PDB file of C-alpha atoms in Angstrom:
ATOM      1  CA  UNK H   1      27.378  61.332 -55.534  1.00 41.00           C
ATOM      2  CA  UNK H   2      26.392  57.860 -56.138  1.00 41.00           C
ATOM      3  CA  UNK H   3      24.920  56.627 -58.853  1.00 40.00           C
ATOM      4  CA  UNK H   4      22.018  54.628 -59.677  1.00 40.00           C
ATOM      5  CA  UNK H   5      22.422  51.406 -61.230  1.00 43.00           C
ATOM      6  CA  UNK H   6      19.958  50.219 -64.213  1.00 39.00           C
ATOM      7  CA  UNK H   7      19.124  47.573 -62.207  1.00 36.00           C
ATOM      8  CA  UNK H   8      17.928  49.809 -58.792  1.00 40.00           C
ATOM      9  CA  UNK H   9      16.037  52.323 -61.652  1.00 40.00           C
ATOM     10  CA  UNK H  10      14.343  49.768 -62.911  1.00 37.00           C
ATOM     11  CA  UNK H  11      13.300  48.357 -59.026  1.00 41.00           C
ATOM     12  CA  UNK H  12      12.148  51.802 -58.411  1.00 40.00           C
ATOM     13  CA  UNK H  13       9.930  51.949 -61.581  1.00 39.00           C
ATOM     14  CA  UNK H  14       8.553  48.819 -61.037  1.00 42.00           C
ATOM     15  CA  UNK H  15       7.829  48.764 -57.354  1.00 43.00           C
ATOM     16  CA  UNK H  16       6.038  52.567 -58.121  1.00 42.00           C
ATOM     17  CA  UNK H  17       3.892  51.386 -60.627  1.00 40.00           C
ATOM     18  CA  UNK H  18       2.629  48.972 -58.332  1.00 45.00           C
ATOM     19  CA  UNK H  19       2.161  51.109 -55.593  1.00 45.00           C
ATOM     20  CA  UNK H  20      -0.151  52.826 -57.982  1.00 41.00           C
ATOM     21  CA  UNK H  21      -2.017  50.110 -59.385  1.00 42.00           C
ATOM     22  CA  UNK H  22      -2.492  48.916 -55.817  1.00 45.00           C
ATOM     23  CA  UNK H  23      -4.132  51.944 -54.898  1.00 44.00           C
ATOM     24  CA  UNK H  24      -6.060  52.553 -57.459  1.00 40.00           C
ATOM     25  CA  UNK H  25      -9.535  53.709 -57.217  1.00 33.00           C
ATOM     26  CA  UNK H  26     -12.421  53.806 -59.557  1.00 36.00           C
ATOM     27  CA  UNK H  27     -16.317  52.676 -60.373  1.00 33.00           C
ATOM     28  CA  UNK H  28     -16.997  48.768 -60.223  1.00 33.00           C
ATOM     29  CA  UNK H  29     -16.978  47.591 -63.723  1.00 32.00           C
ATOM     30  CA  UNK H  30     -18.619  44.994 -65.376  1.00 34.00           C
ATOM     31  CA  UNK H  31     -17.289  41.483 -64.213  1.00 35.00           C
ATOM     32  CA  UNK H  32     -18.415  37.991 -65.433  1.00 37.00           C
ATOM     33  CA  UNK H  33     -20.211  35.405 -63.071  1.00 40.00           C
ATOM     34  CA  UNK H  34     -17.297  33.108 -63.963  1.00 39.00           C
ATOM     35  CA  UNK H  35     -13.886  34.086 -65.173  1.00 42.00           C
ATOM     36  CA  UNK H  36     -13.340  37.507 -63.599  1.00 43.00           C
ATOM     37  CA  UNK H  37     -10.355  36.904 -61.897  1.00 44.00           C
ATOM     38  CA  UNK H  38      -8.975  33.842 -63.228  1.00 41.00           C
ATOM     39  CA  UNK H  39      -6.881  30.532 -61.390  1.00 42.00           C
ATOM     40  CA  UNK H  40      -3.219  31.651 -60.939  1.00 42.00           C
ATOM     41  CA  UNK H  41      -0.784  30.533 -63.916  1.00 43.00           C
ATOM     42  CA  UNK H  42       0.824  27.414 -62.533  1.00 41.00           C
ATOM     43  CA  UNK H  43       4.012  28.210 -64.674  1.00 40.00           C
ATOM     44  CA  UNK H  44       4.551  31.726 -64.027  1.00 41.00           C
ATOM     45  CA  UNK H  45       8.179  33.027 -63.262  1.00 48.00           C
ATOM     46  CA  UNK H  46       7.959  33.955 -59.447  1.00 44.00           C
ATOM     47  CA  UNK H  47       9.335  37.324 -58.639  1.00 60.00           C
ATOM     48  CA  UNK H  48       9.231  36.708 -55.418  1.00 84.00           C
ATOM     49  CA  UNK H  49       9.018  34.051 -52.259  1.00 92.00           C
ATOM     50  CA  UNK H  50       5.807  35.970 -51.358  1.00 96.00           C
ATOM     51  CA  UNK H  51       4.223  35.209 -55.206  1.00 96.00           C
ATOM     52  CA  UNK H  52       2.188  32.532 -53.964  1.00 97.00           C
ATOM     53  CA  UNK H  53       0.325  34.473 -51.007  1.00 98.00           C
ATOM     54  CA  UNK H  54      -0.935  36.595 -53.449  1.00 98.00           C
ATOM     55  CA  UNK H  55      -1.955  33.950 -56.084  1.00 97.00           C
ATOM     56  CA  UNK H  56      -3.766  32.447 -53.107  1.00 98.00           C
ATOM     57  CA  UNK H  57      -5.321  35.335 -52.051  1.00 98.00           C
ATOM     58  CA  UNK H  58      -6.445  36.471 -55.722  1.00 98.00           C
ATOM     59  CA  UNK H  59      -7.462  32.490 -56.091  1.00 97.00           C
ATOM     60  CA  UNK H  60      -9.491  33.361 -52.679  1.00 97.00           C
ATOM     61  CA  UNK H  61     -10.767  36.624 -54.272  1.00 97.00           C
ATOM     62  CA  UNK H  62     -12.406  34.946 -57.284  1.00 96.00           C
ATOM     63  CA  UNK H  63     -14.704  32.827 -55.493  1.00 97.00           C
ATOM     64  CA  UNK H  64     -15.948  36.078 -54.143  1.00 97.00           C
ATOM     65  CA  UNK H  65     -17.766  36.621 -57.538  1.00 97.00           C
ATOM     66  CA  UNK H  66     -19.665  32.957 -57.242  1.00 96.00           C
ATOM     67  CA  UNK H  67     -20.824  34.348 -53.589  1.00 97.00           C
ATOM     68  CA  UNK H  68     -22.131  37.422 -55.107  1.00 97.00           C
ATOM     69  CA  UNK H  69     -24.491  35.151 -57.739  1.00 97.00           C
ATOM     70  CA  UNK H  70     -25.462  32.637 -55.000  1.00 96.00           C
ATOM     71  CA  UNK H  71     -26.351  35.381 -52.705  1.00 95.00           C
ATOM     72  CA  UNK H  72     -28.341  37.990 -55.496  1.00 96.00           C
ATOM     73  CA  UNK H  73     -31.912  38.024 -55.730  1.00 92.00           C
ATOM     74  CA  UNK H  74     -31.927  36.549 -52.381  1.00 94.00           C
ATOM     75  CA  UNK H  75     -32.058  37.377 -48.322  1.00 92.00           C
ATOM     76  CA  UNK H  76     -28.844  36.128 -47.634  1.00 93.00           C
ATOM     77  CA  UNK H  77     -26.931  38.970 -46.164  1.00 95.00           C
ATOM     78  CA  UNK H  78     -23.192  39.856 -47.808  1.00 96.00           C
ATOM     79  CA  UNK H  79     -22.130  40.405 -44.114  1.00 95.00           C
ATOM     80  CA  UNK H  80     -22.314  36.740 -42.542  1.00 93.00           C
ATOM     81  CA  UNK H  81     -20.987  37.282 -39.261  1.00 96.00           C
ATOM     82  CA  UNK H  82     -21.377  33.539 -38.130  1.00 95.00           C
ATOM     83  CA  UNK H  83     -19.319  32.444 -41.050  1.00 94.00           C
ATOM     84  CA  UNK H  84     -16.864  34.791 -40.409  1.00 96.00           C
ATOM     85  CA  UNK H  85     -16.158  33.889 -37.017  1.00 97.00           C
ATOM     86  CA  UNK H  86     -16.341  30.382 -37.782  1.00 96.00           C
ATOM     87  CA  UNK H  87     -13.428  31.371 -40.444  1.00 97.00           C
ATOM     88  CA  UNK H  88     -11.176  32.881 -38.242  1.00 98.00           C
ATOM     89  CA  UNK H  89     -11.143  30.552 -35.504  1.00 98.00           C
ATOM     90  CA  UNK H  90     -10.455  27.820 -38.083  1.00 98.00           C
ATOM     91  CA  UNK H  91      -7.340  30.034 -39.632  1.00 98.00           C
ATOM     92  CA  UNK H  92      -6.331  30.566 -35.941  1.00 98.00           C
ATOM     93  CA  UNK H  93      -6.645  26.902 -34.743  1.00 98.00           C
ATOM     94  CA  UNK H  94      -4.244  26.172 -38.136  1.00 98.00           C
ATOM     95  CA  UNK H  95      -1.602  28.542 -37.549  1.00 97.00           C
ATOM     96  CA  UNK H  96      -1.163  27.613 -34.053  1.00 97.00           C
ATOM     97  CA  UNK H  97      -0.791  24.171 -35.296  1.00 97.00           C
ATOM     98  CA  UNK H  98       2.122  25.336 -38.035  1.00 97.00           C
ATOM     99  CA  UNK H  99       3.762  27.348 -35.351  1.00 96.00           C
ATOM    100  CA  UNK H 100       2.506  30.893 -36.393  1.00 95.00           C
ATOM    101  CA  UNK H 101       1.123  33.859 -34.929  1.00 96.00           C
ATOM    102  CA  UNK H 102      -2.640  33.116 -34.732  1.00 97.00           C
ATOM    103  CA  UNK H 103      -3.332  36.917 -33.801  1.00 97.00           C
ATOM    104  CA  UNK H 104      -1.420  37.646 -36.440  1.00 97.00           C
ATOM    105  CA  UNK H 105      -3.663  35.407 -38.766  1.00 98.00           C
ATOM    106  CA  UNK H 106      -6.705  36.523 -38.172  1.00 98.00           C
ATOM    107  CA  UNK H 107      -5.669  39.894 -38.764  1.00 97.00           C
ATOM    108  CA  UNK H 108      -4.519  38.798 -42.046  1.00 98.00           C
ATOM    109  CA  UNK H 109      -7.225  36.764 -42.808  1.00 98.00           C
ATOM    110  CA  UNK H 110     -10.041  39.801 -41.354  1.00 98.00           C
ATOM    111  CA  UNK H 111      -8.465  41.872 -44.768  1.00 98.00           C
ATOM    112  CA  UNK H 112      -9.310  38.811 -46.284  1.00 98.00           C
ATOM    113  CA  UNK H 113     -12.700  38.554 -45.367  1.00 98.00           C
ATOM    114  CA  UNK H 114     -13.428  42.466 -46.208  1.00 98.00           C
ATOM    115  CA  UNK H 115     -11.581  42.014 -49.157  1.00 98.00           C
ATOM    116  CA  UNK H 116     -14.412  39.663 -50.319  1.00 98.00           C
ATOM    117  CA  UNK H 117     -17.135  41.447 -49.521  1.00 97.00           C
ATOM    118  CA  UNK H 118     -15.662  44.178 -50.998  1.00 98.00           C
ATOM    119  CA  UNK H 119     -16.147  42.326 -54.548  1.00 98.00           C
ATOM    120  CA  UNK H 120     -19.596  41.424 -53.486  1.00 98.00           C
ATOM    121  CA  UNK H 121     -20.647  45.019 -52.912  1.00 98.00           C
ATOM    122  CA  UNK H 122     -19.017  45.854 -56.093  1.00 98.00           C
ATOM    123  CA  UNK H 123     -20.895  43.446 -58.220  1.00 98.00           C
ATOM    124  CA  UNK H 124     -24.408  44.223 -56.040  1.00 98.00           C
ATOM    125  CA  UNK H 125     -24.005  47.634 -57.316  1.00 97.00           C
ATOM    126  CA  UNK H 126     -23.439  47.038 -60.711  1.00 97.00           C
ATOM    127  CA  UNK H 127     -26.226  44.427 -61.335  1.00 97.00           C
ATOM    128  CA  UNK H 128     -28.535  47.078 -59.809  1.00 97.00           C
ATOM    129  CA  UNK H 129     -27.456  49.627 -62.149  1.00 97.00           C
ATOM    130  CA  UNK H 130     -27.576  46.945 -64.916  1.00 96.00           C
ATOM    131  CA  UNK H 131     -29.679  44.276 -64.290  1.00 96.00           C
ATOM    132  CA  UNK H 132     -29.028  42.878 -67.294  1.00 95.00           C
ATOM    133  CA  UNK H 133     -25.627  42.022 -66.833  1.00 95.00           C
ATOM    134  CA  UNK H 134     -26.522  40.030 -63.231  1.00 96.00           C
ATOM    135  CA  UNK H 135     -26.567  36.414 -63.160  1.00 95.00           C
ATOM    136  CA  UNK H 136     -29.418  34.119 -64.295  1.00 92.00           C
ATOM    137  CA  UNK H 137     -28.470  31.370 -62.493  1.00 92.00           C
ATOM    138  CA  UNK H 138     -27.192  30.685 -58.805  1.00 93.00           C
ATOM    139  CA  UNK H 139     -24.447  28.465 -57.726  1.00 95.00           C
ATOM    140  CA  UNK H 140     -24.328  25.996 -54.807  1.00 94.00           C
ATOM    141  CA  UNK H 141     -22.854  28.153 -51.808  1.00 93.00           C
ATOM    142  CA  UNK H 142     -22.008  25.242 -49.969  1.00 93.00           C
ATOM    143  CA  UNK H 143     -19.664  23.571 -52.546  1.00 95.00           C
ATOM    144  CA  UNK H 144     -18.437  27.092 -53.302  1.00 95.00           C
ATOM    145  CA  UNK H 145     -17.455  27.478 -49.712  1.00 94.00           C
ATOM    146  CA  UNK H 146     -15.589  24.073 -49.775  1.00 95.00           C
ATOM    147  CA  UNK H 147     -13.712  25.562 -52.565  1.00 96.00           C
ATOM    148  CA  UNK H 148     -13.009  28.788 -49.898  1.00 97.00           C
ATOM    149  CA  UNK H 149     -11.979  26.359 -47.268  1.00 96.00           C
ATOM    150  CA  UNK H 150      -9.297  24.440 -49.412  1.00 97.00           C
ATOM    151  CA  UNK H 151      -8.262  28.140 -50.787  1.00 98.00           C
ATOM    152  CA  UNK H 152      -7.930  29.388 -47.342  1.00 98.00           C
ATOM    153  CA  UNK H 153      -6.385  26.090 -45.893  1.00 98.00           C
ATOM    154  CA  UNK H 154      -3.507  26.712 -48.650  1.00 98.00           C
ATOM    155  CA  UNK H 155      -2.800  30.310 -47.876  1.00 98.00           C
ATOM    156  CA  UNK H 156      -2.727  29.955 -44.135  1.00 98.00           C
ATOM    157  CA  UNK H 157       0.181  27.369 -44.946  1.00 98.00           C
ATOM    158  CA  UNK H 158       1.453  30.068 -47.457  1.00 98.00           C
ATOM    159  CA  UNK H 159       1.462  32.392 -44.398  1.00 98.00           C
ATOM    160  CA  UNK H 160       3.465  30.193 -42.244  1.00 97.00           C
ATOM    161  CA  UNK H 161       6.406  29.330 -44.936  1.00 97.00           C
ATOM    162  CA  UNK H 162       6.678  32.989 -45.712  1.00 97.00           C
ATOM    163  CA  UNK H 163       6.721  34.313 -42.126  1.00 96.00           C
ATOM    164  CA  UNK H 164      10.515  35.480 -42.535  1.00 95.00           C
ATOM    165  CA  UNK H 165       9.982  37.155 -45.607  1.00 96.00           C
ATOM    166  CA  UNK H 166       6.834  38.783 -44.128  1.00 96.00           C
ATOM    167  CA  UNK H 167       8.787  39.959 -41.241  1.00 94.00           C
ATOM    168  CA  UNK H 168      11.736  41.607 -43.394  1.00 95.00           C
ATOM    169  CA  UNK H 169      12.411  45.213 -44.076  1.00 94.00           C
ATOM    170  CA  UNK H 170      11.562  44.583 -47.845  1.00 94.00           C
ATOM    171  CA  UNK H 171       8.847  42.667 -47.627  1.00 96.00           C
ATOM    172  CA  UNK H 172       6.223  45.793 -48.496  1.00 95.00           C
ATOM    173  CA  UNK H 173       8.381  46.182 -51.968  1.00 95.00           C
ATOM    174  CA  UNK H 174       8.324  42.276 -52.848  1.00 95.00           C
ATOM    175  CA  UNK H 175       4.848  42.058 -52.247  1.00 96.00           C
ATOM    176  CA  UNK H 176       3.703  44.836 -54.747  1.00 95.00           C
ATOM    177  CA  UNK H 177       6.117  43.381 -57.002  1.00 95.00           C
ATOM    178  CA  UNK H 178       4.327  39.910 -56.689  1.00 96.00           C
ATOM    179  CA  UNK H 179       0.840  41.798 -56.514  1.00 96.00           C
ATOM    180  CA  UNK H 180       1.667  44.046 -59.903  1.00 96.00           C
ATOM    181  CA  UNK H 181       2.204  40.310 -61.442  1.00 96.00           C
ATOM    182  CA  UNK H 182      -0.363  38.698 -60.364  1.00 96.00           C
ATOM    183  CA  UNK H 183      -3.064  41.222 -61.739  1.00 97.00           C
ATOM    184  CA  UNK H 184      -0.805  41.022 -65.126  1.00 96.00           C
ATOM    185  CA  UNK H 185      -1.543  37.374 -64.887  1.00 94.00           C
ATOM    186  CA  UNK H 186      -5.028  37.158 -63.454  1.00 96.00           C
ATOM    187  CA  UNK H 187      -6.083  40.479 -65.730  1.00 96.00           C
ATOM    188  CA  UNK H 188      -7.762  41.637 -63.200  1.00 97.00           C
ATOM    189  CA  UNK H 189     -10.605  44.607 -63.151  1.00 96.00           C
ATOM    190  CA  UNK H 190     -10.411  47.592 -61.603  1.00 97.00           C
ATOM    191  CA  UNK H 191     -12.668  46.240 -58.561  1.00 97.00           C
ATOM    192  CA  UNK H 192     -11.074  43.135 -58.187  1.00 97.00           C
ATOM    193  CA  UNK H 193      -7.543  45.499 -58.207  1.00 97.00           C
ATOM    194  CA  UNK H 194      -9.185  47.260 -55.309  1.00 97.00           C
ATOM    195  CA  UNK H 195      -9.941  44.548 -53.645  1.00 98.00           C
ATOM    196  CA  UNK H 196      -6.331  42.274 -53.716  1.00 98.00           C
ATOM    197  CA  UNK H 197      -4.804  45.780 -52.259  1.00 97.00           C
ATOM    198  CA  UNK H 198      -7.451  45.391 -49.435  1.00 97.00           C
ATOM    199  CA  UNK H 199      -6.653  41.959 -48.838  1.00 98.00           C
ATOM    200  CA  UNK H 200      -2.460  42.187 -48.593  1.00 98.00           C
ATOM    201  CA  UNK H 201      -2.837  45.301 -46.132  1.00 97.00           C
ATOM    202  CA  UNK H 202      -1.454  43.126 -43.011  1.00 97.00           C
ATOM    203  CA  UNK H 203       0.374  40.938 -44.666  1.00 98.00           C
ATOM    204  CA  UNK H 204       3.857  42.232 -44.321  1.00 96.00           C
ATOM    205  CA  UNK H 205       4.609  42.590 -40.520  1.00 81.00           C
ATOM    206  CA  UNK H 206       7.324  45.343 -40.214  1.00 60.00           C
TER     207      UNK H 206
END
């Protein structure tokens, strides 16, 4: 019988407590205006070559929160179909121009969208419940978007220099490995745990 090395244990402990954190369910919790999810560390240790699309799409993922307050107390819908069109096209258009799979873009970058409103929902529902905890002031959704545009811009190129790795048998493994990380990093909530799971659903192609 063969035996397991310390080194393939310790893969298979790892990689399985990030298959449960990934898919881990709960009630929203309480998450700060600003904050929440914070900027990726620019000097942590990558675990793996697919580290960075998940920084970029936690760093995506953030601005979701500064949606949420630009949006509450107001008539702007959380589903913006318009926008989201306008989104994809613009991922599309990009990864054609890098050489990638557009289709397979905008199926990425659909998770990403839902992903985001999945945050917004979450943070609807708990300033309802607690409407003390909502925001009191509301920031500029068009220079918040900008900041969504140069996010996205970045993890479409992400995309593209990762395709091979995205493609390979272990690519589902390395990317809960990078995903465990990043909440470690990013100390991420419960909702905004949720939500990076959503988001990396199509990311890995085989």
């Amino acid at each position: 019988m063969r035996t397991t090395t310390p080194l393939r244990r310790a893969l298979i402990t790892v990689t399985a407590t990030a298959a449960v954190v990934l898919t881990a369910t709960g009630s929203a919790v309480a998450v700060p205006v600003s904050g929440t999810a914070a900027a990726p560390h620019a000097t942590a240790r990558s675990l793996s070559a697919l580290h960075p699309v998940v920084e970029l799409a936690a760093e995506r993922l953030a601005t979701a929160d500064l949606v949420a307050a630009a949006k509450w107390g107001t008539d702007s819908p959380i589903d913006d179909p318009a926008r989201e069109q306008q989104v994809l096209d613009n991922v599309a258009a990009q990864a054609q121009q890098l050489g990638v799979d557009p289709d397979e873009i905008r199926v990425i970058f659909r998770d990403q969208i839902e992903a985001n409103k999945t945050v917004q929902r979450g943070l609807f529902l708990r300033w309802t419940d607690h409407p003390d905890e909502a925001p009191t002031t509301k920031p500029d959704l068009s220079v918040v978007r900008q900041e969504i545009n140069r996010v996205t811009s970045a993890l479409v190129e992400a995309l593209a220099t990762t395709a091979d790795d995205r493609g390979a048998v272990t690519c589902r493994p390395e990317l809960l490995l990078a995903a465990l990380q990043v909440r470690h990093e990013d100390h991420l909530d419960a909702l905004h745990t949720r939500a990076l799971a959503r988001a990396l659903r199509s990311v890995c192609g085989s």
